[in-house]
Coordinates of C-alpha atoms in Angstrom, one line a residue:
M27 CA -35.5 100.5 -47.3
N28 CA -35.5 96.8 -46.9
N29 CA -35.5 97.1 -43.1
D30 CA -38.4 99.5 -43.0
F31 CA -41.4 97.1 -43.1
L32 CA -44.1 99.7 -43.1
L33 CA -42.4 101.7 -45.9
V34 CA -42.1 98.5 -48.0
M35 CA -45.8 97.8 -47.5
V36 CA -46.7 101.4 -48.6
V37 CA -44.6 100.9 -51.8
F38 CA -46.2 97.6 -52.6
L39 CA -49.8 98.7 -52.0
G40 CA -49.3 102.1 -53.7
A41 CA -47.8 100.4 -56.8
A42 CA -50.7 98.0 -57.0
I43 CA -53.3 100.7 -56.6
I44 CA -51.8 102.7 -59.4
A45 CA -50.9 100.0 -61.9
V46 CA -53.8 97.5 -61.6
P47 CA -56.7 99.9 -62.2
L48 CA -54.9 101.3 -65.2
A49 CA -54.3 97.8 -66.6
Q50 CA -57.9 96.9 -66.0
R51 CA -59.1 100.1 -67.8
L52 CA -56.9 99.2 -70.8
G53 CA -58.4 95.7 -70.8
L54 CA -55.1 94.0 -69.9
G55 CA -56.3 92.3 -66.8
S56 CA -55.2 92.6 -63.2
V57 CA -52.3 90.1 -63.5
L58 CA -50.4 92.2 -66.0
G59 CA -51.1 95.2 -63.8
Y60 CA -49.4 93.5 -60.8
L61 CA -46.4 92.5 -63.0
I62 CA -46.0 96.0 -64.3
A63 CA -46.1 97.3 -60.7
G64 CA -43.4 94.9 -59.7
I65 CA -41.1 95.9 -62.6
G66 CA -41.7 99.6 -61.7
I67 CA -40.7 99.3 -58.1
G68 CA -38.1 96.5 -58.5
P69 CA -34.3 96.8 -58.7
W70 CA -34.4 97.2 -62.5
G71 CA -37.1 99.9 -62.4
L72 CA -37.2 102.7 -59.9
G73 CA -35.1 100.6 -57.4
L74 CA -37.4 101.2 -54.5
I75 CA -37.0 97.6 -53.3
S76 CA -34.0 95.4 -53.9
D77 CA -34.4 92.3 -51.8
V78 CA -36.5 90.4 -54.4
D79 CA -35.6 86.8 -53.3
A80 CA -37.0 87.2 -49.8
I81 CA -40.2 88.8 -50.9
L82 CA -40.7 86.2 -53.7
H83 CA -40.1 83.3 -51.3
F84 CA -42.7 84.8 -48.9
S85 CA -45.2 85.6 -51.7
E86 CA -45.2 82.1 -53.0
F87 CA -47.5 81.4 -50.0
G88 CA -50.3 83.0 -52.1
V89 CA -50.0 80.1 -54.5
V90 CA -50.2 77.7 -51.5
L91 CA -53.4 79.2 -50.3
L92 CA -54.8 79.2 -53.8
L93 CA -54.2 75.4 -54.2
F94 CA -55.7 74.8 -50.7
L95 CA -58.9 76.5 -51.8
I96 CA -58.9 74.5 -55.1
G97 CA -58.5 71.3 -53.1
L98 CA -61.6 72.2 -51.0
E99 CA -63.6 72.2 -54.2
L100 CA -62.4 68.8 -55.3
N101 CA -63.3 65.7 -53.2
P102 CA -61.5 62.4 -53.9
K103 CA -64.6 61.1 -55.8
K104 CA -64.4 64.1 -58.2
L105 CA -60.7 63.7 -58.6
W106 CA -61.2 60.1 -59.6
Q107 CA -63.8 61.2 -62.2
M108 CA -61.2 63.6 -63.6
R109 CA -58.4 60.9 -63.8
K110 CA -58.5 60.7 -67.6
P111 CA -58.0 64.4 -68.4
I112 CA -55.5 64.7 -65.6
L113 CA -53.4 61.7 -66.6
G114 CA -54.1 61.8 -70.3
L115 CA -54.2 65.5 -71.2
G116 CA -52.0 66.7 -68.4
G117 CA -49.5 63.8 -68.6
S118 CA -49.1 64.1 -72.3
Q119 CA -48.6 67.8 -72.2
V120 CA -45.8 67.6 -69.6
V121 CA -44.0 64.7 -71.4
I122 CA -44.3 66.0 -75.0
T123 CA -43.5 69.6 -74.1
S124 CA -40.5 68.6 -72.0
V125 CA -39.1 66.5 -74.8
V126 CA -39.6 69.1 -77.5
I127 CA -38.0 71.9 -75.5
A128 CA -35.1 69.7 -74.4
I129 CA -34.4 68.7 -78.1
I130 CA -34.4 72.4 -79.1
A131 CA -32.2 73.2 -76.1
V132 CA -29.6 70.6 -77.2
G133 CA -29.7 72.1 -80.7
C134 CA -28.9 75.5 -79.2
S135 CA -25.8 74.2 -77.3
R136 CA -23.5 75.8 -79.9
F137 CA -24.6 79.2 -78.7
F138 CA -24.2 78.3 -75.1
P139 CA -21.1 76.0 -74.8
A140 CA -21.8 75.3 -71.1
L141 CA -25.3 73.9 -72.0
G142 CA -25.1 70.0 -71.9
W143 CA -27.8 67.4 -72.3
R144 CA -28.4 67.3 -68.6
D145 CA -29.1 71.0 -68.6
A146 CA -31.4 70.6 -71.6
I147 CA -33.5 68.0 -69.7
V148 CA -33.8 70.4 -66.7
I149 CA -34.8 73.3 -69.1
G150 CA -37.4 71.1 -70.8
M151 CA -39.0 70.0 -67.5
G152 CA -39.0 73.5 -66.1
L153 CA -40.4 75.3 -69.1
A154 CA -43.1 72.6 -69.6
L155 CA -44.8 73.9 -66.4
S156 CA -47.4 76.7 -66.6
S157 CA -48.2 79.3 -64.0
T158 CA -51.0 77.9 -61.7
A159 CA -51.5 81.4 -60.2
I160 CA -51.9 83.2 -63.5
A161 CA -54.0 80.6 -65.2
L162 CA -56.4 80.1 -62.3
R163 CA -56.7 83.9 -61.8
V164 CA -57.6 84.3 -65.5
I165 CA -60.1 81.5 -65.3
D166 CA -61.7 83.1 -62.3
E167 CA -61.8 86.6 -63.8
Q168 CA -63.3 85.3 -67.1
Q169 CA -65.8 83.0 -65.1
L170 CA -64.6 79.9 -66.9
S171 CA -64.4 77.6 -63.8
G172 CA -67.4 75.4 -64.8
S173 CA -66.7 75.5 -68.5
E174 CA -64.8 73.0 -70.7
T175 CA -61.9 75.5 -70.8
G176 CA -61.7 75.7 -67.1
Q177 CA -61.9 72.0 -66.4
S178 CA -59.4 71.0 -69.1
S179 CA -56.9 73.8 -67.9
F180 CA -57.2 72.7 -64.3
A181 CA -56.6 69.0 -65.2
V182 CA -53.3 70.1 -66.9
L183 CA -52.3 72.4 -64.1
L184 CA -52.9 69.7 -61.5
F185 CA -50.8 67.1 -63.2
Q186 CA -48.0 69.8 -63.6
D187 CA -48.1 70.5 -59.9
I188 CA -47.8 66.8 -59.1
A189 CA -45.0 66.4 -61.7
V190 CA -42.9 68.8 -59.8
I191 CA -42.2 66.1 -57.2
P192 CA -40.4 63.6 -59.5
M193 CA -38.7 66.5 -61.3
L194 CA -37.1 67.7 -58.1
A195 CA -36.2 64.1 -57.2
L196 CA -34.5 63.7 -60.6
L197 CA -32.2 66.7 -60.2
P198 CA -29.6 64.9 -57.9
L199 CA -29.4 62.1 -60.6
L200 CA -28.8 64.6 -63.4
A201 CA -26.2 66.4 -61.3
G202 CA -24.4 63.1 -60.7
N203 CA -25.2 63.0 -57.0
S204 CA -27.2 59.8 -56.9
G205 CA -26.1 58.6 -53.5
G206 CA -29.1 59.7 -51.6
S207 CA -31.7 59.7 -54.4
W208 CA -33.4 56.5 -53.3
L209 CA -33.5 57.6 -49.7
D210 CA -34.8 61.0 -50.7
G211 CA -37.6 59.3 -52.7
V212 CA -38.6 57.1 -49.8
W213 CA -38.5 60.1 -47.5
M214 CA -40.8 62.1 -49.7
L215 CA -43.2 59.2 -50.2
G216 CA -43.3 58.6 -46.5
G217 CA -44.0 62.2 -45.9
I218 CA -47.0 62.3 -48.3
V219 CA -48.5 59.1 -46.7
T220 CA -48.0 60.5 -43.2
L221 CA -49.7 63.8 -44.3
L222 CA -52.7 62.0 -45.8
A223 CA -53.1 59.7 -42.7
A224 CA -52.8 62.5 -40.2
G225 CA -55.1 64.7 -42.2
H226 CA -57.8 62.0 -42.4
F227 CA -57.8 61.3 -38.7
L228 CA -56.8 64.6 -37.1
L229 CA -58.2 67.6 -39.1
R230 CA -61.9 67.2 -38.3
P231 CA -61.4 66.7 -34.6
L232 CA -59.1 69.7 -34.6
F233 CA -61.7 72.0 -36.2
R234 CA -64.5 70.6 -34.0
Y235 CA -62.4 71.5 -30.9
V236 CA -61.8 75.0 -32.2
V237 CA -65.5 75.5 -33.0
M238 CA -66.6 74.3 -29.6
S239 CA -64.5 77.1 -28.0
G240 CA -67.0 79.7 -29.3
V241 CA -64.2 82.1 -30.3
R242 CA -65.0 82.9 -34.0
E243 CA -61.6 84.4 -34.9
L244 CA -59.9 81.3 -33.6
F245 CA -61.3 79.4 -36.6
N246 CA -59.4 81.8 -38.9
V247 CA -56.2 81.2 -36.8
A248 CA -56.7 77.4 -37.1
A249 CA -57.2 77.6 -40.8
L250 CA -54.0 79.6 -41.3
L251 CA -52.1 77.3 -38.9
L252 CA -53.2 74.3 -41.0
V253 CA -52.0 75.7 -44.3
V254 CA -48.8 77.2 -42.9
G255 CA -48.0 74.0 -41.0
I256 CA -48.5 71.7 -44.0
A257 CA -46.4 74.0 -46.1
L258 CA -43.6 73.9 -43.6
I259 CA -43.7 70.1 -43.4
M260 CA -43.7 69.7 -47.1
Q261 CA -40.8 72.1 -47.4
M262 CA -38.8 70.2 -44.8
I263 CA -39.1 67.0 -46.7
G264 CA -38.2 68.7 -50.0
L265 CA -41.7 68.7 -51.6
S266 CA -43.9 71.3 -53.1
M267 CA -45.7 73.4 -50.4
A268 CA -48.5 74.0 -52.9
L269 CA -49.1 70.3 -53.5
G270 CA -49.3 69.7 -49.7
A271 CA -51.9 72.4 -49.3
F272 CA -53.8 71.0 -52.2
L273 CA -53.9 67.5 -50.6
A274 CA -55.1 69.0 -47.3
G275 CA -57.9 70.8 -49.1
V276 CA -59.0 67.6 -50.8
L277 CA -59.1 65.8 -47.4
L278 CA -61.4 68.6 -46.1
A279 CA -63.5 68.8 -49.3
E280 CA -66.3 66.7 -47.8
S281 CA -66.1 68.1 -44.3
E282 CA -68.7 70.3 -42.7
Y283 CA -66.1 73.0 -42.3
R284 CA -65.4 73.5 -46.0
H285 CA -67.4 76.7 -46.5
E286 CA -66.1 78.3 -43.3
L287 CA -62.5 77.5 -44.4
E288 CA -63.1 79.1 -47.8
I289 CA -64.4 82.3 -46.1
A290 CA -61.4 82.4 -43.7
I291 CA -58.7 81.9 -46.4
E292 CA -60.1 83.8 -49.3
P293 CA -59.0 87.4 -48.2
F294 CA -55.4 86.2 -47.5
K295 CA -55.2 84.4 -50.8
G296 CA -56.1 87.4 -52.9
L297 CA -53.7 89.7 -51.1
L298 CA -50.8 87.3 -51.3
L299 CA -51.4 86.4 -54.9
G300 CA -51.2 90.0 -55.8
L301 CA -47.9 90.2 -53.8
F302 CA -46.7 87.1 -55.8
F303 CA -47.3 88.7 -59.1
I304 CA -45.6 91.9 -58.0
S305 CA -42.6 89.9 -56.9
V306 CA -42.4 88.1 -60.2
G307 CA -42.3 91.5 -61.9
M308 CA -39.5 92.6 -59.6
A309 CA -37.5 89.5 -60.5
V310 CA -37.4 90.4 -64.2
N311 CA -33.7 91.1 -64.8
L312 CA -33.9 94.0 -67.2
G313 CA -30.1 94.1 -67.3
L314 CA -29.9 90.8 -69.0
L315 CA -32.8 91.9 -71.2
W316 CA -30.8 94.9 -72.4
Q317 CA -27.8 92.7 -72.9
Y318 CA -29.5 90.0 -74.9
P319 CA -32.8 91.6 -76.1
L320 CA -33.3 89.7 -79.4
Q321 CA -32.2 86.3 -78.0
I322 CA -34.5 86.5 -75.0
L323 CA -37.5 87.8 -76.9
M324 CA -37.0 85.0 -79.5
V325 CA -36.9 82.4 -76.8
V326 CA -40.0 83.8 -75.2
I327 CA -41.9 83.7 -78.5
V328 CA -40.7 80.1 -79.3
L329 CA -41.7 79.0 -75.8
V330 CA -45.2 80.4 -75.9
A331 CA -45.7 79.1 -79.5
I332 CA -44.5 75.6 -78.6
K333 CA -46.6 75.3 -75.5
A334 CA -49.7 76.7 -77.1
G335 CA -49.3 74.5 -80.2
V336 CA -48.8 71.3 -78.1
L337 CA -51.7 72.1 -75.9
Y338 CA -54.0 72.9 -78.8
L339 CA -53.1 69.6 -80.7
L340 CA -53.5 67.5 -77.5
A341 CA -56.8 69.1 -76.6
R342 CA -58.1 68.4 -80.1
L343 CA -56.9 64.8 -79.8
F344 CA -58.8 64.5 -76.5
G345 CA -62.0 65.9 -78.0
V346 CA -62.0 69.4 -76.4
G347 CA -64.1 71.9 -78.4
A348 CA -62.5 74.3 -80.8
K349 CA -63.0 77.5 -78.8
S350 CA -62.2 75.8 -75.5
R351 CA -58.9 74.4 -76.7
S352 CA -57.8 77.7 -78.2
Q353 CA -58.6 79.4 -74.9
M354 CA -56.8 76.7 -72.9
A355 CA -53.8 77.0 -75.1
A356 CA -53.6 80.7 -74.5
I357 CA -54.2 80.5 -70.8
L358 CA -51.4 77.8 -70.3
S359 CA -48.9 79.1 -72.8
Q360 CA -46.6 80.8 -70.3
G361 CA -43.8 79.5 -68.0
G362 CA -44.7 78.8 -64.4
E363 CA -43.7 79.8 -60.9
F364 CA -42.4 76.3 -60.2
A365 CA -39.8 76.9 -62.9
F366 CA -38.2 79.4 -60.4
V367 CA -38.0 76.6 -57.8
L368 CA -36.7 74.0 -60.3
F369 CA -34.1 76.2 -61.9
T370 CA -32.9 77.5 -58.5
A371 CA -32.5 74.0 -57.1
A372 CA -30.8 72.9 -60.3
K373 CA -28.2 75.8 -60.1
A374 CA -27.6 74.9 -56.4
G375 CA -26.9 71.3 -57.5
G376 CA -24.3 72.3 -60.1
L377 CA -26.5 72.5 -63.2
L378 CA -27.4 75.5 -65.3
A379 CA -24.0 77.1 -64.9
G380 CA -23.1 80.7 -65.7
E381 CA -25.8 83.1 -66.8
L382 CA -28.1 80.3 -68.0
A383 CA -30.3 80.2 -64.9
P384 CA -30.8 84.0 -64.7
L385 CA -31.6 84.1 -68.4
L386 CA -34.2 81.3 -68.0
L387 CA -35.8 83.2 -65.1
V388 CA -36.1 86.3 -67.3
V389 CA -37.7 84.2 -70.1
V390 CA -40.2 82.7 -67.6
S391 CA -41.1 86.1 -66.2
L392 CA -41.6 87.7 -69.6
S393 CA -43.7 84.7 -70.8
M394 CA -46.0 85.3 -67.8
M395 CA -46.6 88.9 -69.1
T396 CA -47.6 87.6 -72.6
T397 CA -50.7 85.7 -71.3
P398 CA -53.0 88.8 -70.8
L399 CA -51.9 90.2 -74.1
I400 CA -52.6 87.0 -76.0
L401 CA -56.0 86.7 -74.3
Q402 CA -56.8 90.2 -75.4
L403 CA -55.8 89.5 -79.0
Q404 CA -57.8 86.3 -78.9
K405 CA -60.9 88.1 -77.5
Y406 CA -60.5 90.7 -80.3
W407 CA -60.3 87.9 -82.9
Y408 CA -63.5 86.3 -81.5
I409 CA -65.4 89.6 -81.7
R410 CA -64.3 90.1 -85.3
S411 CA -65.2 86.5 -86.2
F412 CA -68.7 86.8 -84.7
Q413 CA -69.2 90.1 -86.4
A414 CA -68.3 88.5 -89.7
E415 CA -70.8 85.7 -89.0
D416 CA -73.5 88.3 -88.2
E417 CA -72.9 90.1 -91.5
Q418 CA -73.7 86.8 -93.3
Q419 CA -77.2 86.5 -92.0
P420 CA -79.0 83.4 -93.3
L421 CA -81.8 84.0 -95.8
S422 CA -85.3 83.6 -94.4
D423 CA -86.6 80.1 -95.3
V424 CA -90.0 80.6 -93.6
I425 CA -93.0 79.0 -95.4
D426 CA -96.7 79.1 -94.6
R427 CA -97.4 75.9 -92.7
Q428 CA -100.9 77.1 -91.9
P429 CA -100.2 77.6 -88.2
R430 CA -102.8 78.4 -85.7
V431 CA -100.3 80.4 -83.7
I432 CA -97.2 82.4 -84.6
I433 CA -94.6 83.1 -81.9
T434 CA -92.0 85.8 -82.4
G435 CA -88.9 85.5 -80.3
F436 CA -87.9 82.1 -78.9
G437 CA -85.7 82.9 -76.0
R438 CA -86.3 81.7 -72.4
F439 CA -89.7 83.4 -72.3
G440 CA -90.9 82.2 -75.7
Q441 CA -89.6 78.7 -75.2
V442 CA -92.0 78.2 -72.2
V443 CA -95.0 79.4 -74.2
G444 CA -93.9 77.3 -77.2
R445 CA -93.4 74.1 -75.3
L446 CA -96.9 74.4 -73.7
L447 CA -98.5 74.8 -77.1
F448 CA -96.4 72.0 -78.7
A449 CA -97.4 69.7 -75.8
N450 CA -101.1 70.3 -76.6
K451 CA -100.7 69.6 -80.3
I452 CA -101.2 73.2 -81.4
R453 CA -99.6 73.9 -84.9
V454 CA -97.1 76.7 -84.3
T455 CA -94.6 78.7 -86.4
V456 CA -91.7 80.2 -84.6
L457 CA -89.8 83.3 -85.8
E458 CA -86.4 84.1 -84.4
R459 CA -83.8 86.6 -85.5
D460 CA -80.7 85.1 -83.7
P461 CA -79.0 82.6 -86.1
S462 CA -77.1 80.9 -83.3
Q463 CA -80.3 80.4 -81.3
I464 CA -82.0 78.9 -84.4
Q465 CA -79.2 76.5 -84.9
F466 CA -79.3 75.5 -81.3
L467 CA -83.1 75.0 -81.2
R468 CA -83.1 73.0 -84.4
K469 CA -80.8 70.4 -82.7
F470 CA -83.7 69.7 -80.3
G471 CA -86.3 69.3 -83.0
Y472 CA -87.9 72.8 -82.9
K473 CA -89.1 74.1 -86.2
V474 CA -87.7 77.6 -86.0
Y475 CA -87.4 80.1 -88.9
Y476 CA -85.0 83.0 -89.3
G477 CA -86.8 86.3 -89.6
D478 CA -87.5 89.8 -88.3
A479 CA -91.1 89.9 -87.2
T480 CA -91.3 93.7 -87.9
Q481 CA -91.2 92.9 -91.7
L482 CA -94.7 92.7 -93.2
D483 CA -93.7 90.3 -96.0
L484 CA -92.2 87.9 -93.5
L485 CA -95.4 87.8 -91.4
R486 CA -97.4 87.0 -94.6
S487 CA -95.0 84.2 -95.5
A488 CA -95.4 82.8 -92.0
G489 CA -99.1 82.6 -92.4
A490 CA -100.3 85.6 -90.5
D491 CA -103.3 86.1 -92.9
N492 CA -104.9 82.9 -91.7
A493 CA -103.5 82.3 -88.3
E494 CA -105.6 82.7 -85.2
A495 CA -103.1 84.3 -82.8
L496 CA -99.7 85.9 -82.7
I497 CA -97.7 85.8 -79.4
I498 CA -94.9 88.4 -79.2
C499 CA -92.2 87.1 -76.9
T500 CA -89.3 89.4 -77.9
D501 CA -87.5 91.3 -75.1
D502 CA -87.3 94.7 -76.8
P503 CA -90.4 96.8 -75.9
S504 CA -90.1 99.0 -79.0
E505 CA -90.1 96.0 -81.2
V506 CA -93.1 94.5 -79.4
M507 CA -95.1 97.7 -80.1
E508 CA -93.9 97.8 -83.7
V509 CA -95.2 94.3 -84.3
V510 CA -98.5 95.2 -82.6
T511 CA -99.0 98.2 -84.9
I512 CA -98.2 96.2 -88.1
C513 CA -100.6 93.4 -87.1
Q514 CA -103.4 95.7 -86.1
Q515 CA -103.2 97.4 -89.5
H516 CA -102.7 94.4 -91.8
F517 CA -104.0 91.4 -89.8
P518 CA -107.0 92.5 -87.8
Q519 CA -108.3 89.0 -87.3
L520 CA -105.2 88.0 -85.3
K521 CA -105.6 87.7 -81.5
L522 CA -102.5 89.6 -80.2
M523 CA -100.7 88.4 -77.0
A524 CA -97.5 89.9 -75.8
R525 CA -94.7 89.9 -73.3
A526 CA -94.5 93.0 -71.0
R527 CA -91.3 93.6 -69.1
S528 CA -93.0 95.9 -66.5
R529 CA -96.2 97.9 -65.8
V530 CA -95.0 100.6 -68.2
E531 CA -95.0 98.2 -71.1
A532 CA -98.3 96.8 -69.9
H533 CA -99.8 100.3 -70.1
Q534 CA -98.4 100.7 -73.7
L535 CA -100.1 97.4 -74.7
L536 CA -103.4 98.4 -73.0
S537 CA -103.4 101.8 -74.8
H538 CA -103.1 99.9 -78.1
G539 CA -106.0 97.6 -77.2
V540 CA -103.9 94.5 -76.4
E541 CA -105.7 92.9 -73.4
C542 CA -103.7 89.6 -73.3
F543 CA -100.2 90.2 -72.0
S544 CA -98.0 88.8 -69.3
R545 CA -95.8 90.8 -67.1
E546 CA -92.7 88.6 -66.9
T547 CA -91.8 89.2 -63.3
F548 CA -95.3 89.7 -61.8
E549 CA -96.6 86.1 -61.7
G550 CA -93.3 84.7 -60.4
A551 CA -93.1 87.3 -57.7
L552 CA -96.8 86.8 -56.8
D553 CA -96.3 83.1 -56.4
L554 CA -93.2 83.6 -54.2
G555 CA -95.3 85.9 -52.1
R556 CA -97.9 83.2 -51.7
Q557 CA -95.2 80.7 -50.6
A558 CA -93.9 83.3 -48.1
L559 CA -97.4 83.6 -46.5
I560 CA -97.7 79.8 -46.2
S561 CA -94.2 79.5 -44.7
L562 CA -95.2 82.2 -42.1
G563 CA -98.1 80.0 -41.0
M564 CA -101.1 81.0 -43.2
H565 CA -103.3 78.2 -44.4
P566 CA -102.5 77.3 -48.1
Y567 CA -106.2 77.9 -49.1
K568 CA -106.2 81.3 -47.5
A569 CA -102.8 82.1 -49.1
N570 CA -104.3 81.2 -52.5
R571 CA -107.3 83.4 -51.9
A572 CA -104.9 86.3 -50.9
Q573 CA -102.9 85.7 -54.1
A574 CA -106.0 85.8 -56.3
H575 CA -107.4 88.9 -54.6
F576 CA -104.1 90.7 -54.9
R577 CA -104.0 89.8 -58.6
K578 CA -107.5 91.2 -59.1
I579 CA -106.8 94.4 -57.3
D580 CA -103.5 95.0 -59.1
S581 CA -105.0 94.3 -62.5
Q582 CA -107.8 96.8 -61.7
A583 CA -105.2 99.4 -60.6
L584 CA -103.3 98.8 -63.8
R585 CA -106.4 99.9 -65.8
D586 CA -107.5 102.7 -63.5
L587 CA -104.1 104.4 -63.8
L588 CA -104.0 104.0 -67.5
P589 CA -105.1 107.6 -68.3
Q590 CA -102.0 108.9 -66.4
H591 CA -99.7 106.9 -68.7
S592 CA -97.7 108.8 -71.3
E593 CA -97.3 107.2 -74.7
E594 CA -93.8 108.7 -75.2
V595 CA -91.8 106.9 -72.5
N596 CA -88.1 107.2 -73.0
L597 CA -85.4 105.4 -70.9
A598 CA -84.8 108.4 -68.7
S599 CA -88.5 108.8 -67.6
R600 CA -89.4 105.1 -67.5
Q601 CA -88.1 104.6 -63.9
K602 CA -89.7 107.9 -62.7
E603 CA -93.1 106.9 -64.1
A604 CA -92.9 103.4 -62.6
R605 CA -92.0 104.9 -59.2
K606 CA -94.9 107.4 -59.3
E607 CA -97.3 104.7 -60.2
L608 CA -96.1 102.6 -57.3
E609 CA -96.7 105.5 -54.9
D610 CA -100.2 105.8 -56.2
I611 CA -100.9 102.1 -55.8
F612 CA -99.5 102.1 -52.2
D613 CA -101.6 105.1 -51.4
R614 CA -104.8 103.5 -52.7
E615 CA -104.1 100.3 -50.8
M616 CA -103.4 102.1 -47.5
R617 CA -106.5 104.3 -47.7
G618 CA -109.0 101.9 -49.2
E619 CA -108.3 98.2 -49.5
Q620 CA -106.7 97.7 -46.1
Q621 CA -109.8 99.1 -44.3
R622 CA -112.2 97.2 -46.5
H623 CA -110.5 93.8 -46.3
Q624 CA -108.4 93.9 -43.1
G625 CA -105.5 92.5 -45.0
W626 CA -105.5 90.1 -47.9
D627 CA -108.1 87.7 -46.8

């Protein structure tokens, strides 16, 4: 089957289509789905594909494309700003984890007589690396890129990728072949300097020449040529292809072609990353797993525990938040794809004799499969923790501060109202039922009380008997109407004002006699329409008149159509009622207002 390219493609794509959606539905993530697909079709599964090494070598190009895109997001200035987490957090993680694992490996030499101190150093370096592909895929899936978790994880990953270079240069020394080590180091350094210089002076003119040709698909060809060419050069001088692609991306991060390059590379990156994960799954030697099941599983558990523990402690030392450091520790706890490169090179150089290298590759592959499972357990733990916090709701500490205005609900909508009143020295009492929101707002000096505004006793405690107005800013329409009913029965002197999500809620408020309300999307949309008229050439004064006239007509239509409104509006009929009302409004405007005013003048 290895010679039948089309059949191999069908097997890969079919396995992905079956396994990945199932894994997603089970909440395991796409990465584990790809790994399971690889195990299923690999030589230790159904045996549909046997040439794993060739496919794994080709699929590593997905990691190269991934790091090129990351480089496009990081210009040299931003990299310099990240120097502390990269060198501090990333450097500490690699050094400490390598030393700890190497010491443990030396202690295990009695179980593996062929394992010497040189092998232990190689094992420590290789297992200290995490999977860039898996970690960044998880960060992207969970939308953590701009968070503290994402930034800290990326800093560690970037240092690990850079550290691969000295690790590979150290292998000849450990193998006792030091004759060419200095020359190799000079050769590698010269290659990096040449790449940076050529990229700085040649890349922009190259893409300018391609763009001037006017052939759009040629830009995609040039983008792929750039990444493939750099990967080839880096491989020839014995360096990481992914690091070269990353440096090329950094060089183009401030160029005018950055976004076009992202668009051109993105589809290939996703496809090849999926292929890489499948290849890793195929590389899992289930024969060794059946032969040494307890030993391998124990090593996997110890590896994940050590890496997660070191990362968590270092992140705490560097001031990373509690939740962020636990997420980072879980995301980076596995072995990495560069361990395959390091262990293979070490074996070729005479290190990691016997079954040691294959055993380590199985350990790395299995550790990659633990990441989605750990993240699922972590997510479950967070949910249970938050539920436990919610069960311990704080007691209401609201007191009557003799406010002129009471605001219920202090989310995004209520905060705008409250800030305007505070700025004009109006005495306000704010009621909010979300404990985390209260804690956050009190940090900024807002006097916010915990409480459910649908409770009569709470409203009395807040001063509703003597207040002038109550503004209902909660986003639940049923809760809004419940508060309106309570206030009309027990606090008739209160001037009621409310938030209406749509025309349907506005009709409900009108039917209860509440004349002061704000449709949360109406004013913003109307203002955007006024700006559109101005941008199309209408005089600003005329656009303002059109806006005011439209507001007047719409408000009148809202009241004219009130008798058609049904009090009992459930979720199923809400959209139908709104659509029918919109048809009536358009019909009125087309038949009457357009003839009378000749547009919105």
